[in-house]
């Protein structure tokens, strides 16, 4: 196994950790959004771990972007849908999602009211989740990537 394949497998498997943490954060913040409960340690930790998982994915992804043979720049890059996906679409959309999670988390920390904290996390993480789901090279998209 070379570095590239170790990183691809790690990056591929970690998607599930990131997705589960993001979904759990959205559900929890959504449920508590209309309650009077304090913005407690559990939701804050979930939101933080989800954001960290996304940052780890981005860090591994950026290394892959440099070393992976799947990322190629040439005359056909924009014409070939797989090459274009990994050279442009995946990185651009995932960076947008990463910014959404980071802004959502830090904005929620600055809010003073509990409901406003839950609401901020809920909306930023929900939109971030949709961007991530739309930008994963799911096997059914025919981009040559697997489930794990
Ligand atoms: C800025 C952030 C990211 C960058 C630069 C990036 C970069 C890459 C690159 C270059 C590949 C192709 C690897 C190869 O086939 O050799 C890849 C594959 C992949 N990425 Fe990302 N990625 C990022 C974020 C994410 C995130 C947040 C997720 C999911 C939560 C994700 C999920 C995947 C999956 C599932 C694959 C396919 C792996 C496989 O072939 O099985 N990526 N990424």
Short mmCIF file of C-alpha atoms and ligand atoms in Angstrom, two decimals:
data_model
loop_
_atom_site.label_atom_id
_atom_site.label_comp_id
_atom_site.label_asym_id
_atom_site.label_seq_id
_atom_site.Cartn_x
_atom_site.Cartn_y
_atom_site.Cartn_z
CA UNK A 1 0.00 0.00 0.00
CA UNK A 2 1.39 3.41 -0.92
CA UNK A 3 0.64 6.74 0.73
CA UNK A 4 -1.94 7.64 -1.89
CA UNK A 5 -4.04 4.52 -1.34
CA UNK A 6 -3.76 4.78 2.47
CA UNK A 7 -5.02 8.37 2.29
CA UNK A 8 -7.81 7.55 -0.20
CA UNK A 9 -9.09 4.78 2.09
CA UNK A 10 -8.86 7.00 5.17
CA UNK A 11 -10.58 9.89 3.36
CA UNK A 12 -13.26 7.56 2.00
CA UNK A 13 -14.03 5.90 5.36
CA UNK A 14 -13.92 9.13 7.34
CA UNK A 15 -16.75 10.49 5.20
CA UNK A 16 -19.11 8.32 7.27
CA UNK A 17 -17.77 9.68 10.56
CA UNK A 18 -18.18 13.25 9.27
CA UNK A 19 -21.68 12.55 7.88
CA UNK A 20 -22.92 10.86 11.07
CA UNK A 21 -21.63 13.71 13.24
CA UNK A 22 -23.16 16.36 10.97
CA UNK A 23 -26.55 14.57 10.83
CA UNK A 24 -26.57 14.12 14.63
CA UNK A 25 -25.78 17.82 15.10
CA UNK A 26 -28.56 18.90 12.71
CA UNK A 27 -31.14 16.62 14.38
CA UNK A 28 -30.18 17.71 17.88
CA UNK A 29 -30.04 21.43 17.11
CA UNK A 30 -33.31 21.13 15.14
CA UNK A 31 -35.08 19.41 18.04
CA UNK A 32 -33.89 21.87 20.65
CA UNK A 33 -34.32 24.98 18.48
CA UNK A 34 -37.84 25.65 19.74
CA UNK A 35 -37.19 24.61 23.34
CA UNK A 36 -35.97 26.79 26.15
CA UNK A 37 -33.14 24.47 27.03
CA UNK A 38 -29.67 25.79 27.51
CA UNK A 39 -27.25 25.38 24.65
CA UNK A 40 -25.60 22.54 26.45
CA UNK A 41 -22.28 20.84 26.32
CA UNK A 42 -23.58 17.91 24.25
CA UNK A 43 -24.80 19.90 21.25
CA UNK A 44 -21.78 22.16 21.36
CA UNK A 45 -19.44 19.15 21.44
CA UNK A 46 -21.28 17.44 18.58
CA UNK A 47 -21.07 20.59 16.47
CA UNK A 48 -17.37 20.92 17.32
CA UNK A 49 -16.56 17.27 16.49
CA UNK A 50 -18.47 17.52 13.19
CA UNK A 51 -16.45 20.61 12.29
CA UNK A 52 -13.18 18.89 13.27
CA UNK A 53 -14.08 15.83 11.16
CA UNK A 54 -14.64 18.16 8.19
CA UNK A 55 -11.29 19.86 8.79
CA UNK A 56 -9.51 16.48 8.90
CA UNK A 57 -11.24 15.51 5.65
CA UNK A 58 -10.11 18.77 4.08
CA UNK A 59 -6.52 18.29 5.29
CA UNK A 60 -6.32 14.74 3.88
CA UNK A 61 -8.17 15.88 0.74
CA UNK A 62 -5.68 18.69 0.10
CA UNK A 63 -2.75 16.24 0.31
CA UNK A 64 -4.61 13.93 -2.09
CA UNK A 65 -5.25 16.86 -4.38
CA UNK A 66 -1.47 17.23 -4.78
CA UNK A 67 -0.40 13.57 -4.93
CA UNK A 68 -3.37 11.70 -6.39
CA UNK A 69 -3.22 10.50 -10.01
CA UNK A 70 -7.00 11.10 -10.10
CA UNK A 71 -6.29 14.84 -10.08
CA UNK A 72 -4.87 15.79 -13.45
CA UNK A 73 -4.55 19.08 -15.22
CA UNK A 74 -4.48 19.06 -19.00
CA UNK A 75 -6.37 19.87 -22.14
CA UNK A 76 -9.08 17.31 -21.32
CA UNK A 77 -9.58 18.16 -17.63
CA UNK A 78 -12.70 20.25 -18.15
CA UNK A 79 -14.14 17.98 -20.87
CA UNK A 80 -13.89 14.72 -18.92
CA UNK A 81 -16.54 14.63 -16.19
CA UNK A 82 -14.47 12.52 -13.75
CA UNK A 83 -11.34 14.64 -14.16
CA UNK A 84 -13.38 17.84 -13.81
CA UNK A 85 -15.14 16.50 -10.73
CA UNK A 86 -11.92 15.85 -8.79
CA UNK A 87 -9.91 18.80 -10.14
CA UNK A 88 -12.64 21.43 -9.67
CA UNK A 89 -16.08 20.50 -8.34
CA UNK A 90 -15.23 18.30 -5.33
CA UNK A 91 -12.62 20.64 -3.85
CA UNK A 92 -14.61 23.85 -4.51
CA UNK A 93 -17.86 22.56 -3.01
CA UNK A 94 -16.18 20.91 -0.02
CA UNK A 95 -14.30 24.12 0.78
CA UNK A 96 -17.63 26.01 0.66
CA UNK A 97 -19.15 23.41 3.03
CA UNK A 98 -16.15 23.69 5.35
CA UNK A 99 -16.61 27.48 5.51
CA UNK A 100 -20.33 27.01 6.30
CA UNK A 101 -19.59 24.70 9.26
CA UNK A 102 -16.84 26.96 10.54
CA UNK A 103 -18.97 30.13 10.30
CA UNK A 104 -22.00 28.35 11.80
CA UNK A 105 -20.01 27.10 14.75
CA UNK A 106 -18.28 30.40 15.52
CA UNK A 107 -21.46 32.46 15.00
CA UNK A 108 -23.35 30.20 17.43
CA UNK A 109 -20.69 30.78 20.06
CA UNK A 110 -21.11 34.54 19.78
CA UNK A 111 -24.91 34.50 20.16
CA UNK A 112 -26.15 35.01 23.69
CA UNK A 113 -29.65 33.58 23.43
CA UNK A 114 -30.02 29.78 23.55
CA UNK A 115 -32.57 29.50 20.76
CA UNK A 116 -30.43 31.68 18.51
CA UNK A 117 -27.46 29.38 19.13
CA UNK A 118 -29.44 26.26 18.15
CA UNK A 119 -30.97 28.01 15.16
CA UNK A 120 -27.58 29.16 13.84
CA UNK A 121 -26.07 25.68 14.16
CA UNK A 122 -29.17 24.08 12.63
CA UNK A 123 -29.27 26.21 9.47
CA UNK A 124 -25.55 26.41 8.76
CA UNK A 125 -25.05 22.69 9.36
CA UNK A 126 -28.14 21.70 7.35
CA UNK A 127 -27.03 23.69 4.32
CA UNK A 128 -23.45 22.43 4.79
CA UNK A 129 -24.76 18.86 4.93
CA UNK A 130 -26.65 19.30 1.64
CA UNK A 131 -23.51 20.69 -0.03
CA UNK A 132 -21.44 17.74 1.27
CA UNK A 133 -24.03 15.17 0.15
CA UNK A 134 -24.14 16.74 -3.32
CA UNK A 135 -20.32 16.73 -3.60
CA UNK A 136 -19.41 13.21 -2.50
CA UNK A 137 -18.37 10.94 -5.39
CA UNK A 138 -21.06 8.35 -4.55
CA UNK A 139 -20.61 5.03 -6.43
CA UNK A 140 -23.84 5.59 -8.40
CA UNK A 141 -22.39 8.78 -9.90
CA UNK A 142 -19.97 6.73 -12.00
CA UNK A 143 -16.84 8.58 -10.87
CA UNK A 144 -14.93 5.43 -9.95
CA UNK A 145 -15.19 5.77 -6.16
CA UNK A 146 -16.60 3.22 -3.69
CA UNK A 147 -18.77 3.18 -0.57
CA UNK A 148 -15.91 2.91 1.93
C1 LIG B 1 -11.33 20.61 0.72
C2 LIG B 1 -11.73 19.44 0.99
C3 LIG B 1 -11.47 18.21 0.15
C4 LIG B 1 -10.54 17.95 -0.84
C5 LIG B 1 -9.45 18.88 -1.34
C6 LIG B 1 -10.76 16.61 -1.30
C7 LIG B 1 -10.02 15.98 -2.29
C8 LIG B 1 -10.27 14.73 -2.78
C9 LIG B 1 -9.51 14.08 -3.83
C10 LIG B 1 -8.32 14.68 -4.55
C11 LIG B 1 -10.07 12.86 -4.05
C12 LIG B 1 -9.60 11.81 -5.10
C13 LIG B 1 -8.71 10.81 -4.45
C14 LIG B 1 -8.30 9.71 -5.39
O1 LIG B 1 -9.18 9.05 -5.95
O2 LIG B 1 -7.08 9.48 -5.56
C15 LIG B 1 -11.18 12.73 -3.14
C16 LIG B 1 -11.99 11.63 -3.06
C17 LIG B 1 -13.03 11.49 -2.19
N1 LIG B 1 -13.48 12.45 -1.29
FE1 LIG B 1 -12.65 14.25 -0.93
N2 LIG B 1 -11.81 16.07 -0.61
C18 LIG B 1 -12.27 17.02 0.28
C19 LIG B 1 -13.32 16.90 1.16
C20 LIG B 1 -14.10 15.77 1.29
C21 LIG B 1 -15.17 15.61 2.26
C22 LIG B 1 -15.57 16.65 3.29
C23 LIG B 1 -15.71 14.38 2.05
C24 LIG B 1 -16.83 13.69 2.75
C25 LIG B 1 -17.34 14.04 3.91
C26 LIG B 1 -14.99 13.76 0.95
C27 LIG B 1 -15.25 12.52 0.44
C28 LIG B 1 -14.54 11.90 -0.58
C29 LIG B 1 -14.80 10.56 -1.06
C30 LIG B 1 -15.89 9.64 -0.55
C31 LIG B 1 -13.85 10.31 -2.06
C32 LIG B 1 -13.71 9.02 -2.89
C33 LIG B 1 -12.70 8.09 -2.24
C34 LIG B 1 -12.63 6.77 -2.98
O3 LIG B 1 -12.10 6.76 -4.09
O4 LIG B 1 -13.13 5.79 -2.44
N3 LIG B 1 -14.02 14.65 0.52
N4 LIG B 1 -11.28 13.87 -2.38
#
